[in-house]
Short mmCIF file of C-alpha atoms in Angstrom, two decimals:
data_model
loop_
_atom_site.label_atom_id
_atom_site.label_comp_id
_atom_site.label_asym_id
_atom_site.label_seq_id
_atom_site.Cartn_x
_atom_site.Cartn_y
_atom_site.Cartn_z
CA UNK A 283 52.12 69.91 -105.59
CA UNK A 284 48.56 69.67 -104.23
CA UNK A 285 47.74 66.32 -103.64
CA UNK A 286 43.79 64.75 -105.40
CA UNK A 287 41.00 65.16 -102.54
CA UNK A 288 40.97 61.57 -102.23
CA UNK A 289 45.07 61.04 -100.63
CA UNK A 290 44.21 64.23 -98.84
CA UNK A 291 40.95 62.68 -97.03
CA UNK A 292 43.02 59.63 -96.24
CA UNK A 293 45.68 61.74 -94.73
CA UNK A 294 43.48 63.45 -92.20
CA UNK A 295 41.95 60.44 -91.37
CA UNK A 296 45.42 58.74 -90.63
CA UNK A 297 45.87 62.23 -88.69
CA UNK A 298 42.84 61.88 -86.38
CA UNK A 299 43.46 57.48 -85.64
CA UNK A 300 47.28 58.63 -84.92
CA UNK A 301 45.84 61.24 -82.06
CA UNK A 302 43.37 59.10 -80.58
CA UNK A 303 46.07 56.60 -79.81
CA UNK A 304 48.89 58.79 -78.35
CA UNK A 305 45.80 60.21 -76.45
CA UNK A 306 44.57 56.77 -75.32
CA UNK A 307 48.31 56.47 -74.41
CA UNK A 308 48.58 59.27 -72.46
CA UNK A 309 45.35 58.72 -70.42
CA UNK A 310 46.46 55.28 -69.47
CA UNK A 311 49.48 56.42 -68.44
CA UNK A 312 47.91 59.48 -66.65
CA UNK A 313 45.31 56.88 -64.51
CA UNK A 314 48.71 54.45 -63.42
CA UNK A 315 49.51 57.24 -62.10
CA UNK A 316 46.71 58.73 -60.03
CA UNK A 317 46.73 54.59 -58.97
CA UNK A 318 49.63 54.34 -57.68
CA UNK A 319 49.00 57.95 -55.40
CA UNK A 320 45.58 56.85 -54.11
CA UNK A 321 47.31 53.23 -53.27
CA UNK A 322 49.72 55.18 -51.37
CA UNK A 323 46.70 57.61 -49.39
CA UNK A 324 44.93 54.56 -48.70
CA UNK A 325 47.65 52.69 -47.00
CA UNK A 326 48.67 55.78 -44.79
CA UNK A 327 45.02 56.16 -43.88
CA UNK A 328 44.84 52.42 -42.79
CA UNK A 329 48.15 52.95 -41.06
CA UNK A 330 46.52 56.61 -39.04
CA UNK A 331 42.95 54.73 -38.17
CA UNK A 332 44.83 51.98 -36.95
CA UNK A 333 46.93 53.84 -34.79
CA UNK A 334 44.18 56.26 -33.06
CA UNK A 335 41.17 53.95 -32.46
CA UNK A 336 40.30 53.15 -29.18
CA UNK A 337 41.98 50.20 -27.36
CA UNK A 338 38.48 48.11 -27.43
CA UNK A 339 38.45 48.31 -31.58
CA UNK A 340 41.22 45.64 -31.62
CA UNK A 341 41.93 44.23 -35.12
CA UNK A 342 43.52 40.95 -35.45
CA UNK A 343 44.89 42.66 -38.31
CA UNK A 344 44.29 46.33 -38.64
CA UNK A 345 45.74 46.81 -42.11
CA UNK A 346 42.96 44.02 -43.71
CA UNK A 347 40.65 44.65 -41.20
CA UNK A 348 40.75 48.24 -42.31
CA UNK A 349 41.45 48.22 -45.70
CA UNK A 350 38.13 45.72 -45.97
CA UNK A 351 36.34 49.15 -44.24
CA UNK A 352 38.09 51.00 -46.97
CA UNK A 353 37.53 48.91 -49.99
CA UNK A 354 34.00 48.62 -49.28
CA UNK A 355 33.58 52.17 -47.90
CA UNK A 356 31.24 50.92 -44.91
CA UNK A 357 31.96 54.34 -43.40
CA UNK A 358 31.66 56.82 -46.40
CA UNK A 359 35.68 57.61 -46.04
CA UNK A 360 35.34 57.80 -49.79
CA UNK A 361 33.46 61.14 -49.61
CA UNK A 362 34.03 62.53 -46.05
CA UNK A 363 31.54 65.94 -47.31
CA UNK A 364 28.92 63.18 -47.59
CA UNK A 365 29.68 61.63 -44.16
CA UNK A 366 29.20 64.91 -42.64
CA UNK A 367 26.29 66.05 -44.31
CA UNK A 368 24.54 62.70 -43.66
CA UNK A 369 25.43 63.63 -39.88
CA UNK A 370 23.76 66.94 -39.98
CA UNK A 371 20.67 65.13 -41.47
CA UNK A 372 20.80 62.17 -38.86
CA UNK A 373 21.20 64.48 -36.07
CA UNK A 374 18.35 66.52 -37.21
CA UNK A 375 15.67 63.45 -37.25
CA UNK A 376 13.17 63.36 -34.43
CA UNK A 377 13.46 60.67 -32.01
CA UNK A 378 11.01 57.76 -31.82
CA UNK A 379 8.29 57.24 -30.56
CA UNK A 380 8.27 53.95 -30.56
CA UNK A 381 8.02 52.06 -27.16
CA UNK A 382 12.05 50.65 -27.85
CA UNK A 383 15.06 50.45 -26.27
CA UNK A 384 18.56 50.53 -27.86
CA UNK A 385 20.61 48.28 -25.37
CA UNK A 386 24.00 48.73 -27.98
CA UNK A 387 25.53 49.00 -31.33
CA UNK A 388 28.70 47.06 -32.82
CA UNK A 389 30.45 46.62 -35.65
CA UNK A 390 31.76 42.92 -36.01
CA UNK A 391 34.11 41.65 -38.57
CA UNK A 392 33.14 37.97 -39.94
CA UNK A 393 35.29 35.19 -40.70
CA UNK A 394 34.89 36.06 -44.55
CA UNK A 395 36.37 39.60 -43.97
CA UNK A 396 32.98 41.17 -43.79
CA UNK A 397 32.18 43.91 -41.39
CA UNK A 398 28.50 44.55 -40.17
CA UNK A 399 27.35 46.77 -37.53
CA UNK A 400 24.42 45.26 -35.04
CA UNK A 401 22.32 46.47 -32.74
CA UNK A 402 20.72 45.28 -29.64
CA UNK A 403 17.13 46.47 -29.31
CA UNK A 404 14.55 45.60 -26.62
CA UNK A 405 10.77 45.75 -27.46
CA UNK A 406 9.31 47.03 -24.32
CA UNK A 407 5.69 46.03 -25.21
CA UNK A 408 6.47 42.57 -25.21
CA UNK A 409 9.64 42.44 -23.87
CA UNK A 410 11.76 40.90 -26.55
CA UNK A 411 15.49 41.63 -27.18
CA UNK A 412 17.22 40.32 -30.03
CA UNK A 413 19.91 41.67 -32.24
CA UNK A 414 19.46 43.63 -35.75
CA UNK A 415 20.87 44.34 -38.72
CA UNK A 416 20.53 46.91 -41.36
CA UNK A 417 17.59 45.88 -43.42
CA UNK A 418 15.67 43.83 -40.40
CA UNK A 419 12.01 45.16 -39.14
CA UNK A 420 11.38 45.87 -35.18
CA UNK A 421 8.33 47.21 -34.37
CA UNK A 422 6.81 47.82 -37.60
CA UNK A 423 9.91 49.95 -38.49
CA UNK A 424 12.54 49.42 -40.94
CA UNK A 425 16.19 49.52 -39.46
CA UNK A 426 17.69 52.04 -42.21
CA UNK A 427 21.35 52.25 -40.51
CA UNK A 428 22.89 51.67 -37.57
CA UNK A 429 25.16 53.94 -36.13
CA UNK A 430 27.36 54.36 -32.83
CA UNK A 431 24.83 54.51 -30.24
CA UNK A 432 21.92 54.93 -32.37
CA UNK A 433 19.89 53.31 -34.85
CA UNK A 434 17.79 55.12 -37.63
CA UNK A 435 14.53 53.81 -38.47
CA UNK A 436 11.97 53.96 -41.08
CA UNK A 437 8.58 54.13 -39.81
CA UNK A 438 5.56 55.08 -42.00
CA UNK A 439 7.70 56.91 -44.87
CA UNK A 440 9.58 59.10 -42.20
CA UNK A 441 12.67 58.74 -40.46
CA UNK A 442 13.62 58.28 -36.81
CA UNK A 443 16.14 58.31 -34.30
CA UNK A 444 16.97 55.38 -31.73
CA UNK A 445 19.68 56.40 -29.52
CA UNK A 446 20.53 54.71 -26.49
CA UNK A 447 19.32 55.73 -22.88
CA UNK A 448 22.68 56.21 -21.19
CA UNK A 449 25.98 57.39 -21.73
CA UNK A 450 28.09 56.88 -19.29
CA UNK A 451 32.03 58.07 -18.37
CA UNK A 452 34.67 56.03 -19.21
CA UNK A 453 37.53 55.10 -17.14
CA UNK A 454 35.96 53.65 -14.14
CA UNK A 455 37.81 51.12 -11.90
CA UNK A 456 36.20 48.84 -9.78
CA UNK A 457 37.55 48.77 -6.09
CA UNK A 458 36.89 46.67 -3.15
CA UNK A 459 37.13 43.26 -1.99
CA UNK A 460 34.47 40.71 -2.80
CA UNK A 461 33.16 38.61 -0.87
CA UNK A 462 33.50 35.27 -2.25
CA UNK A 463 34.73 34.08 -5.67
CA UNK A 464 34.68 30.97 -8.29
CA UNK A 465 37.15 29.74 -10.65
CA UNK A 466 36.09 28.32 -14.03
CA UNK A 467 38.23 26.64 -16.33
CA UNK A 468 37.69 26.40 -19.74
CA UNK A 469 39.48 24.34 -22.81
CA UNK A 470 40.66 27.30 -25.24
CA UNK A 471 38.65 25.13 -28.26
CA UNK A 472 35.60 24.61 -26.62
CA UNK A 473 35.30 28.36 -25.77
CA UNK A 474 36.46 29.41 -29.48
CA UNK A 475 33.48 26.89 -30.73
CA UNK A 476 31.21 29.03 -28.41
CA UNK A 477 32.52 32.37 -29.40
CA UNK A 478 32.34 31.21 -33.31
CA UNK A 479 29.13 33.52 -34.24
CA UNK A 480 28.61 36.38 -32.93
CA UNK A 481 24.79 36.19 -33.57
CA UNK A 482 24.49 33.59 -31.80
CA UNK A 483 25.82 34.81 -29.01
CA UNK A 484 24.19 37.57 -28.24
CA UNK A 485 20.64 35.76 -28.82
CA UNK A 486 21.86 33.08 -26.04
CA UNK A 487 21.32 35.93 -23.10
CA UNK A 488 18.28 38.92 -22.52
CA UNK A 489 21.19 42.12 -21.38
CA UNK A 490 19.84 45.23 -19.61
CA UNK A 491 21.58 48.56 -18.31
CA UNK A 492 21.65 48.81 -14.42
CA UNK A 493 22.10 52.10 -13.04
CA UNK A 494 22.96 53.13 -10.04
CA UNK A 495 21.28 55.59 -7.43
CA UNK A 496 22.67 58.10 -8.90
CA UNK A 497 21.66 57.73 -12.10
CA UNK A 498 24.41 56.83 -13.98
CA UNK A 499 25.41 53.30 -15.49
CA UNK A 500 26.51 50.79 -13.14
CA UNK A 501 26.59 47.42 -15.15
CA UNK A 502 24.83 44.71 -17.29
CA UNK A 503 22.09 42.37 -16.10
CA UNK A 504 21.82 39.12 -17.28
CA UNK A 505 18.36 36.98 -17.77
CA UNK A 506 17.25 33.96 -19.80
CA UNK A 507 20.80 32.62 -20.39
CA UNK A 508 20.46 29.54 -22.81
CA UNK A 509 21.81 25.85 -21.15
CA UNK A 510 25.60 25.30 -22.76
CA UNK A 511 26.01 28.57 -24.16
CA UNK A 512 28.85 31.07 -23.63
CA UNK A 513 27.32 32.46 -20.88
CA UNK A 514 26.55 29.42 -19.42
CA UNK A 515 30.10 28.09 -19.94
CA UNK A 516 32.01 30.75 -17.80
CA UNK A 517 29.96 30.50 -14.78
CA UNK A 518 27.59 33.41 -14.94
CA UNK A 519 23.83 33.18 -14.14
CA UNK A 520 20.01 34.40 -14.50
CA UNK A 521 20.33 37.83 -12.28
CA UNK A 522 23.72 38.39 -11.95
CA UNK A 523 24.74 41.85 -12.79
CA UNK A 524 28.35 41.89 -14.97
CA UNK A 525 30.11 45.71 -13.41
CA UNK A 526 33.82 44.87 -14.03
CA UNK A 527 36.02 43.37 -15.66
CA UNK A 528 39.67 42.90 -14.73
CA UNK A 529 39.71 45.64 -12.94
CA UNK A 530 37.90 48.11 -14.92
CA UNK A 531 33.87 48.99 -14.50
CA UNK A 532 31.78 47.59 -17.45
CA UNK A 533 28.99 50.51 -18.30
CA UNK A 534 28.73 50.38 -22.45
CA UNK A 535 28.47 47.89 -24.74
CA UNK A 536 32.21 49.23 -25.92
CA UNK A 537 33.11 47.71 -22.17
CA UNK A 538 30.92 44.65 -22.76
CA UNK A 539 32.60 43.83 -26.09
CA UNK A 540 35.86 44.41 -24.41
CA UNK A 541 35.31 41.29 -22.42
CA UNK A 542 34.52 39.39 -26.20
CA UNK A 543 37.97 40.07 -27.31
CA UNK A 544 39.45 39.23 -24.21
CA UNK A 545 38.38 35.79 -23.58
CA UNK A 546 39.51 35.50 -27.66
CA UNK A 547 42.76 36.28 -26.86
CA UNK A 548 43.60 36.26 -23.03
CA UNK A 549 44.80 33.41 -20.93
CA UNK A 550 42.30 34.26 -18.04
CA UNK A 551 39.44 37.17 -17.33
CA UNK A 552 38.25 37.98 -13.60
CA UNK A 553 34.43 39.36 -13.69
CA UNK A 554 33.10 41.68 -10.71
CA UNK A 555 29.62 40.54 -10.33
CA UNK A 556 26.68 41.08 -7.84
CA UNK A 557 24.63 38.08 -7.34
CA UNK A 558 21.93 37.27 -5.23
CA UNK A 559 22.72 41.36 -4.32
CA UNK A 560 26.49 40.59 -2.93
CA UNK A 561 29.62 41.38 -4.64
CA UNK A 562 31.21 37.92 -6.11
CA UNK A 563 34.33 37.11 -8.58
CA UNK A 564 34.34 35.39 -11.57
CA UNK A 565 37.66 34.01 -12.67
CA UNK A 566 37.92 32.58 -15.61
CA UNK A 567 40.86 30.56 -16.88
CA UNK A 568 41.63 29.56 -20.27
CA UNK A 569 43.71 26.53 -21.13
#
């Protein structure tokens, strides 16, 4: 028996709601599961950055640390084709012209679980040297990103390259006796209220590359160190020139930064210097 045109409308429509919600039902189901697998990538790529990074790129806690990187994606890992096409195009750029000097790049994780990446850039013309972030103008150029040992910068509707001037071996240990040495001691609390912004810091001190007569990196010299900063606080003065650091030669800002972490979480650190052009120890113990 045919059913009238009316019941038979009304059954196709109860035919069509009835397959939108077993597919609505479906999809749901279909997206817990993609979820749960990318949950699962995610975590194993925290776990493999964690374990290959370098030494220096200490995390208090590499899974958050890591996972903020991820969340975020600060380092394109959400589309690695775009990370490496992005390369290609940053690597192409012509370098500046501009009369700068890229004294070091590094990415620092705040207390609120941000991570931003800095740079240290000297002005040459007028011999300034303050610390940048993505965003900031230097020069009359925009600071577009900022990379690992280079900076890219907008000036005058093109883009430009500003990599640093050395790049030096890694490895290096520092050998020989010096010849005299001081001991500073410093409350664990007042050197954690120093350390607390890392800003701050790194406008309390002018730092520029030494190298050797060979040509290659041979240390950090320090000028214009502010009164009660951290500087100031572990002993180290106008002209000295930082090369090691428990042992090991300091020639990037990857060495510099190692230094950071260690007075954040050593009991002491002992600092090859020259000063006044002799070779002198720092040693600096934290209570």
């Amino acid at each position: 028996m045919q059913l009238p045109l009316p019941w038979q409308r009304l059954l196709k429509t109860i035919d069509i709601v009835a397959l939108t919600i077993v597919a609505y039902l479906c999809a749901g189901l279909w997206w817990q599961i993609v979820e749960s697998r990318l949950a699962l990538s995610r975590s194993g790529l925290v776990s493999g950055l964690a374990s290959v990074l370098p030494a220096q790129f200490s995390f208090s806690s590499p899974t958050r640390d890591l996972g903020v990187i991820l969340q975020r994606d600060l380092f394109k890992t959400g589309s690695l084709s775009a990370s490496f096409s992005e390369q290609e195009q940053i690597d192409a750029l012509a370098v500046t012209s501009l009369n700068l000097q890229l004294l070091g790049t590094v990415a620092v994780a705040e207390n609120d679980d941000r991570v931003e990446p800095w740079a240290v850039i000297l002005d040459k013309s007028s011999g300034q040297q303050n610390v940048y972030r993505q965003g900031d103008t230097v020069a009359q150029a925009t600071i577009r990103k900022i990379l690992r040992g280079k900076v890219v910068l907008g000036v005058q509707g093109r883009d430009e390259v500003l990599a640093m001037d050395v790049n030096p071996g890694k490895g290096a240990v520092i050998r020989g006796d010096s010849s005299s040495g001081n001991r500073i001691e410093i409350n664990r609390q007042e050197l954690q209220g120093a350390m607390a912004n890392m800003s701050s810091i790194l406008s309390q001190v002018q730092v520029k590359p030494v190298t050797g007569d060979n040509g290659e990196a041979s240390g950090f010299a320090l000028d214009h160190i502010v009164g009660g900063s951290l500087f100031d606080k572990i002993g180290l003065q106008n002209g000295d020139v930082i090369q090691g650091a428990d042992g090991k030669a300091v020639t990037s800002p990857e060495d510099a930064f190692a230094i950071y972490q260690g007075l954040k979480n050593q009991p002491s650190v002992s600092l090859t210097i020259i000063r006044n052009g002799k070779p002198e120890t720092v040693s600096v113990q934290i209570r």
